Coordinates of C-alpha atoms in Angstrom, one line a residue:
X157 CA 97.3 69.9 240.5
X158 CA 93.9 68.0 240.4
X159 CA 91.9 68.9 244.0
X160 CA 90.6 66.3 246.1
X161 CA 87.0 65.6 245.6
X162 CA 84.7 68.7 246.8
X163 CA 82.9 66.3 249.8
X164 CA 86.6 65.7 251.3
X165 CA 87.5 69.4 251.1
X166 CA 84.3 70.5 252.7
X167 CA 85.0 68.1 255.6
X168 CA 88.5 69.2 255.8
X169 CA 88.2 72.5 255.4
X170 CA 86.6 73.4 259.5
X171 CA 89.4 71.6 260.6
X172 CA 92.3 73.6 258.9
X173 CA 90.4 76.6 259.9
X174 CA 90.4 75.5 263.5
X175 CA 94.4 74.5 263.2
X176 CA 94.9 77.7 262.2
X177 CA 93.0 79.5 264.4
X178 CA 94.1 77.5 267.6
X179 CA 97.7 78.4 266.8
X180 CA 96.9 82.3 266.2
X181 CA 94.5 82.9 269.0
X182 CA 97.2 82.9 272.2
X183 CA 99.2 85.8 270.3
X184 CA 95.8 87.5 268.9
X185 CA 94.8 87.3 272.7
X186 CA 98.5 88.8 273.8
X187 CA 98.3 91.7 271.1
X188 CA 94.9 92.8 272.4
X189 CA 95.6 92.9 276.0
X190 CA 97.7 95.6 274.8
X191 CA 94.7 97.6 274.3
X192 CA 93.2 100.4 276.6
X193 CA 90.4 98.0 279.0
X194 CA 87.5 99.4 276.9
X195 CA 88.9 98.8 273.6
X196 CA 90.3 95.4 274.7
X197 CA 86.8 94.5 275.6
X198 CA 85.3 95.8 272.6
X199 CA 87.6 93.9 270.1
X200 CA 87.0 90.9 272.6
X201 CA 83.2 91.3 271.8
X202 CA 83.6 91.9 267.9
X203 CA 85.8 88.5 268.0
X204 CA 83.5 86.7 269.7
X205 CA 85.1 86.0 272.6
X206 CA 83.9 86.5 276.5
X207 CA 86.8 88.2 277.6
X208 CA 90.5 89.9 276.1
X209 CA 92.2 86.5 277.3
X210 CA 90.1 85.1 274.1
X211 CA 88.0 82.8 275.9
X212 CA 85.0 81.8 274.0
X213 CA 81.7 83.2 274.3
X214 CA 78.1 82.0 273.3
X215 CA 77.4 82.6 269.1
X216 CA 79.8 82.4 266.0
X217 CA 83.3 83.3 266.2
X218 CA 84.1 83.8 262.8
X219 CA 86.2 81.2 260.4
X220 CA 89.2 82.8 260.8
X221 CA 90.3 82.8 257.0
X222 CA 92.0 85.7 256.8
X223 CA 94.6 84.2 258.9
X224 CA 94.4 80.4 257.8
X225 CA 95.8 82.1 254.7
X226 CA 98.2 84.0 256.2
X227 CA 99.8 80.5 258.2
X228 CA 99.0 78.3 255.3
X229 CA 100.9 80.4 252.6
X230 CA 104.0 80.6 254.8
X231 CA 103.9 76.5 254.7
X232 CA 103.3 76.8 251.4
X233 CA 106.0 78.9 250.5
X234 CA 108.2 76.0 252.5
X235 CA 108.0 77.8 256.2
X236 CA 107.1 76.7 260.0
X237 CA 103.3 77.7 260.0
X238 CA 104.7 79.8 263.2
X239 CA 106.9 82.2 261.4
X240 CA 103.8 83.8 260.2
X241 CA 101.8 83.7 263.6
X242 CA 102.4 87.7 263.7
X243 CA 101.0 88.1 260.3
X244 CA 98.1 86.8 261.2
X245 CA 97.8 88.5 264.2
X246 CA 97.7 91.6 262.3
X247 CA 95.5 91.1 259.4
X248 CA 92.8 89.5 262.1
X249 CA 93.4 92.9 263.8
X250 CA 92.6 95.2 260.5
X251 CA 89.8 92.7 259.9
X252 CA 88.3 93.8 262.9
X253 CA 88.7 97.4 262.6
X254 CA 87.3 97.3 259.1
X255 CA 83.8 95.5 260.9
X256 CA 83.4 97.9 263.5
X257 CA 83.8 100.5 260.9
X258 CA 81.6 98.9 258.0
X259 CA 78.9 98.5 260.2
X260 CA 78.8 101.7 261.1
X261 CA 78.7 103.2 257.4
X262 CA 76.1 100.2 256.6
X263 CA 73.5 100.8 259.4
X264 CA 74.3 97.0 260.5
X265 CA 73.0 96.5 263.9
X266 CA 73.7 92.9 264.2
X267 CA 76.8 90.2 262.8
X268 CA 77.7 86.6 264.1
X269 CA 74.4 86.2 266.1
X270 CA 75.3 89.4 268.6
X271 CA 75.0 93.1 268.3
X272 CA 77.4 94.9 266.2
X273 CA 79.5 97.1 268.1
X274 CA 78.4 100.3 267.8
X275 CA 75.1 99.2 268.6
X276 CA 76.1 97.7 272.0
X277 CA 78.6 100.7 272.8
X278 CA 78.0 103.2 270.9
X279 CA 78.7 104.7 267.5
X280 CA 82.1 106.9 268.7
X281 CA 83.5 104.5 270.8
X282 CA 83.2 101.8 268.5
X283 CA 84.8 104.1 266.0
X284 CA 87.9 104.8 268.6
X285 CA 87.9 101.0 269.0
X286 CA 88.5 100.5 265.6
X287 CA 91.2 103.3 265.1
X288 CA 93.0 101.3 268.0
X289 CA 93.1 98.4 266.6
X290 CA 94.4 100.0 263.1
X291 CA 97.2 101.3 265.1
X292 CA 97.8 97.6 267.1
X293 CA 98.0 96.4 264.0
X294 CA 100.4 98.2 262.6
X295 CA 102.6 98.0 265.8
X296 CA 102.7 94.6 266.1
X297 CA 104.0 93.9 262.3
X298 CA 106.5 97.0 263.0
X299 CA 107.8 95.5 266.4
X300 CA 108.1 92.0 265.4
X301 CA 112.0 90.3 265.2
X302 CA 113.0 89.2 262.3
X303 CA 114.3 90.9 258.7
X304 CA 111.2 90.8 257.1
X305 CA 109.3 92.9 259.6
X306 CA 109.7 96.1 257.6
X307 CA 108.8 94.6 254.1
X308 CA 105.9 93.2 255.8
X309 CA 104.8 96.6 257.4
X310 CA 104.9 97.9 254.0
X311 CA 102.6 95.1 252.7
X312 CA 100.2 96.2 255.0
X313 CA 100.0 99.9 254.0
X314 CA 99.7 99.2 250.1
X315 CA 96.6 96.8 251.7
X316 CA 95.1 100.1 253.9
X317 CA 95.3 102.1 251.1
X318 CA 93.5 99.5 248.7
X319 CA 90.4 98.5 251.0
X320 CA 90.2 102.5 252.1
X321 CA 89.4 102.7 248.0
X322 CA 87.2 99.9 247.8
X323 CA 85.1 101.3 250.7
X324 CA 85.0 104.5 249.8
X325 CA 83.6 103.4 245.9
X326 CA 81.2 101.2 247.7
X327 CA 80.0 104.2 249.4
X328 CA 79.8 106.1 246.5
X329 CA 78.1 103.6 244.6
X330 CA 74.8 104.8 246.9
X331 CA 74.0 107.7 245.4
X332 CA 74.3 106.4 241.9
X333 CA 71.1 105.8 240.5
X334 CA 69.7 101.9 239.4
X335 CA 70.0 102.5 235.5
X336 CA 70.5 104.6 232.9
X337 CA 74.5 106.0 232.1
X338 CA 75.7 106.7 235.5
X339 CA 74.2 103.1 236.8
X340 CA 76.7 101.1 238.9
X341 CA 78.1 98.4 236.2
X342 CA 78.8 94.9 237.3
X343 CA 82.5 95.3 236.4
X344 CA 82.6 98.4 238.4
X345 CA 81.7 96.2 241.4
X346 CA 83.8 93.6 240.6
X347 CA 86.7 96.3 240.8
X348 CA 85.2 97.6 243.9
X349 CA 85.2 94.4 245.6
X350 CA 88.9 93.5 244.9
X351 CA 89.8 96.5 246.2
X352 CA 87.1 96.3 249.6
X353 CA 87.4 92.4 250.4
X354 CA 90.1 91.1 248.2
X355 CA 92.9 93.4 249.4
X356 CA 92.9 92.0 252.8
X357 CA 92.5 88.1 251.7
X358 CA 95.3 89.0 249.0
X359 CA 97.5 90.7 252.2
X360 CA 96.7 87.7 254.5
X361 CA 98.1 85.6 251.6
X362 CA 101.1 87.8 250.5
X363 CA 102.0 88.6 254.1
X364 CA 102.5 85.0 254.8
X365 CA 104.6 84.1 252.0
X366 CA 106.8 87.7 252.8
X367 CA 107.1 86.3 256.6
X368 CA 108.4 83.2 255.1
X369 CA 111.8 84.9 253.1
X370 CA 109.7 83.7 249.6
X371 CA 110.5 85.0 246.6
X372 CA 108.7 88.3 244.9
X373 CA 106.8 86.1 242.4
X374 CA 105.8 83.4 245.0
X375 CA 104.7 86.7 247.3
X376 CA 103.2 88.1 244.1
X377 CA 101.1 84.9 243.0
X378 CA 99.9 83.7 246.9
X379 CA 98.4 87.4 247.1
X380 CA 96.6 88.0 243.3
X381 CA 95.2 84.2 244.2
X382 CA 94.2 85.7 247.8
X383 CA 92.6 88.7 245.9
X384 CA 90.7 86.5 243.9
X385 CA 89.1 84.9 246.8
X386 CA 87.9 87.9 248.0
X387 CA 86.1 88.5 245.2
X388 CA 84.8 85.3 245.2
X389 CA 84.0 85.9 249.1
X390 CA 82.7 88.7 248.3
X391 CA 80.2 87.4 245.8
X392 CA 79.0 84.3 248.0
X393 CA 78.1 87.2 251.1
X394 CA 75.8 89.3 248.3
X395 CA 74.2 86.2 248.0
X396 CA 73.6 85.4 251.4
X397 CA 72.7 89.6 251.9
X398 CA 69.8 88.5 249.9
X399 CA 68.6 84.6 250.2
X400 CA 71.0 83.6 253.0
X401 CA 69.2 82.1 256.7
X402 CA 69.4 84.5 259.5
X403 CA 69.7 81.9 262.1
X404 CA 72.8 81.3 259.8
X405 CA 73.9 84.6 258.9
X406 CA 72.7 86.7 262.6
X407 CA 71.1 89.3 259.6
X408 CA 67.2 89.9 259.0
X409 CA 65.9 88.3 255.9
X410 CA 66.9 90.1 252.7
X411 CA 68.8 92.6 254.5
X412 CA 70.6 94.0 251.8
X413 CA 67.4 94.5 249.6
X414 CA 65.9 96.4 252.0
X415 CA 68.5 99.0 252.5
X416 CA 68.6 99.0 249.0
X417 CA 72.5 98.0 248.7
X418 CA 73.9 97.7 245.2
X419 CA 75.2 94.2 245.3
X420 CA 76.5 91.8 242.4
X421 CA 73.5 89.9 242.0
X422 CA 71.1 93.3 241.8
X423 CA 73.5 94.5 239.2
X424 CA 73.6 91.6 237.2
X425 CA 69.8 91.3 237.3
X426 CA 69.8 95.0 235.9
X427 CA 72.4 94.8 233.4
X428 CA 70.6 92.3 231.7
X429 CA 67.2 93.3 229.5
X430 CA 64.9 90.8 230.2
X431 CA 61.3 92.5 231.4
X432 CA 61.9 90.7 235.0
X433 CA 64.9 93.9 235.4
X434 CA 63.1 96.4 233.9
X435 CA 60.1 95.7 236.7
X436 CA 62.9 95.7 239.7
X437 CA 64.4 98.7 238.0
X438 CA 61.0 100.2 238.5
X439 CA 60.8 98.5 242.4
X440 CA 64.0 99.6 243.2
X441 CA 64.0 103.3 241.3
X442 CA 61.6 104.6 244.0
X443 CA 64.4 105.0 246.7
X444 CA 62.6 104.1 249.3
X445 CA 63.3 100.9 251.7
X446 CA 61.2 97.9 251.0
X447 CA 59.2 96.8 253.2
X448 CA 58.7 92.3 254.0
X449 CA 56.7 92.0 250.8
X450 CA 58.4 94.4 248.2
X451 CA 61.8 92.5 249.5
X452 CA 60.7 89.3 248.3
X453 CA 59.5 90.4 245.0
X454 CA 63.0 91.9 244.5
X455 CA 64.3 88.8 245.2
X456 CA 62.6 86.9 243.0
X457 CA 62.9 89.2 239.7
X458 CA 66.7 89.3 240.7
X459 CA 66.6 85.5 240.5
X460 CA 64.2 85.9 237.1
X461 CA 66.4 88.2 235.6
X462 CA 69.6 85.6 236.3
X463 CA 71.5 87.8 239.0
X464 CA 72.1 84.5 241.7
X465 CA 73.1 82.7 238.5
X466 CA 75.6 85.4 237.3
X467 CA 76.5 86.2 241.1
X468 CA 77.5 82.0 241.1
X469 CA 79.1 82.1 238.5
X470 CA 81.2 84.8 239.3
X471 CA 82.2 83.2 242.1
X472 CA 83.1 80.1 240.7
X473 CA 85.3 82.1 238.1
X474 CA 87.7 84.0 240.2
X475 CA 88.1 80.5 242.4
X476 CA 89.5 79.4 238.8
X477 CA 91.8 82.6 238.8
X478 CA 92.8 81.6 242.4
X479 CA 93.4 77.8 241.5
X480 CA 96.1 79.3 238.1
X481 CA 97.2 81.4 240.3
X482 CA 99.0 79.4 242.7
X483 CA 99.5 76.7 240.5
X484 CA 101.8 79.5 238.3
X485 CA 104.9 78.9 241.3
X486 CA 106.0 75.8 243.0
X487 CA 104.5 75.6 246.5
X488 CA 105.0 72.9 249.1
X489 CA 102.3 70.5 247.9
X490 CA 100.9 69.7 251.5
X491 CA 99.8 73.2 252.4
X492 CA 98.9 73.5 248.8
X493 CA 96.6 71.0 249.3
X494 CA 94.6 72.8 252.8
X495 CA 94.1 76.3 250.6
X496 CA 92.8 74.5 248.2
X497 CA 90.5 72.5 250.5
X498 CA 89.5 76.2 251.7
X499 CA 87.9 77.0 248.0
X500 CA 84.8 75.3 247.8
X501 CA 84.0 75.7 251.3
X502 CA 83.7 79.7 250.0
X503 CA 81.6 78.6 248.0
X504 CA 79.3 76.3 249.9
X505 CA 79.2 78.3 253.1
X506 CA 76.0 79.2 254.7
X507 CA 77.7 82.4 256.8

């Protein structure tokens, strides 16, 4: 199927992700009023919202496209956008937990324009927080009617178990060294990153099409094109770690540099053997932080030595592998159309 021209999907794309959202937020707003007060009020703060009841707040809310893909695939896979609302509910909620986590191990002290959590509450509460909202999420998939509750319950544990793996590689990564043999390899990363970011996108996806009675391959295909996108989403945020605006992104300029994160474009900058990567090996192999200046010269030998390039292109490769993916089944060709309004707007996003 040809996609409709990249302007229209880019002005389409906001307003699935609001559709989707506005039909998720009443029960996302339910399920955390189960919550202790202080958690509730946390995961109310992480979500953007001024109180539990999910009324908005002041600063970005998120997009939401964990569960846009979650309600999407279940039309796709020919089902009432609302027979997946619980789905969605739940992959929002292990979204969460994984942020208040992440930011924890990353030394992140800001997301979305606000404090991160644990900077606001502290580090253990915002740890409990997240636990709780594991557990909600698990709950709610477990107590929800229907006879694809427990097959869904079980495509959420195979997800925990993957993005556990990718975020315990990532944290490994850190005490690899820049180059030489045990160097972090770009397809190392790529492997990491399927398992960190593109588990969850593939659950969201998967978890939809489950709710919906699909088929195994149908289930199969929505979730590999859902880990692909992660990937992909994964790629575009390394990007904006390192040349993204912070009135856009609520980070510091070049925050990833600085704490010297191994991200795709760094890796592809130093798996390539032009003399710009061999002078930010140098930069880099010091272990230290960089400070303002030493930032931007990283940035621009990664950008010499063709890591945004690579980083780009990566991105725009595993959007391909999403694309064959769910054009490998027959889906219903009007929800079709909105995930594949989502893909450039991966891309193109500025947050």
């Amino acid at each position: 199927m040809t996609p409709p021209p990249a302007t229209q999907q880019q002005s389409a794309a906001p307003e699935v992700l609001a559709r989707c959202r506005d039909l998720v937020r009443p029960a996302l707003a339910q399920a955390v009023r189960r919550l202790h007060p202080w958690h509730a009020e946390m995961a109310a703060f992480s979500l953007g919202w001024g109180a539990a009841d999910g009324s908005p707040a002041p600063g970005s809310q998120g997009k939401g496209l964990r569960q846009a893909l979650t309600l999407l695939s279940a039309e796709a896979a020919g089902a009432p956008a609302e027979d997946a609302v619980v789905g969605a509910v739940a992959v929002e909620l292990i979204h969460v937990f994984s942020l208040l986590h992440d930011d924890i191990m990353d030394g992140d002290e800001t997301r979305r324009q606000r404090a991160t959590v644990w900077k606001a509450y502290g580090t253990g509460p915002a740890i409990l927080a997240g636990d709780a909202l594991f557990a909600l999420a698990v709950q709610t998939l477990a107590d929800s009617p229907g006879r694809y509750s427990a097959t869904a319950v079980r495509h959420l544990a195979a997800t925990l178990t993957d993005l556990v793996r990718g975020q315990a590689d990532d944290l490994l990564f850190e005490s690899r060294p820049w180059n030489g043999p045990e160097a972090v390899q770009p397809h190392e990363y790529r492997r990491m990153a399927e398992h960190k970011t593109g588990a969850l996108l593939g659950c969201a996806a998967g978890l939809g099409a489950v709710l919906a009675g699909a088929p195994a391959p149908t289930v199969d295909a929505l979730a590999l094109a859902g880990r692909h996108l992660g990937v992909a989403f994964q790629a575009v945020d390394d990007l904006l770690g390192i040349w993204g605006d912070p009135e856009a992104t609520g980070k510091p300029v070049h925050s990833d540099l600085r704490r010297l994160k191994k991200t795709y474009p760094v890796l592809s900058a130093l798996a390539t053997d032009r003399p710009a990567a061999r002078q930010l090996a140098t930069l880099l192999g010091t272990g230290n932080p960089l400070d303002a200046t030493d930032a931007r010269r990283a940035a621009e030998l990664i950008e010499e030595a063709g890591g945004r390039t690579a980083t780009l292109t990566e991105a725009h490769h595993q959007l391909d592998n999403a694309r064959h993916s769910l054009e490998s089944v027959p889906l219903t060709p009007a929800a079709l159309d909105e995930i594949l309004t989502l893909l450039p707007f991966l891309i193109d996003r500025t947050r």
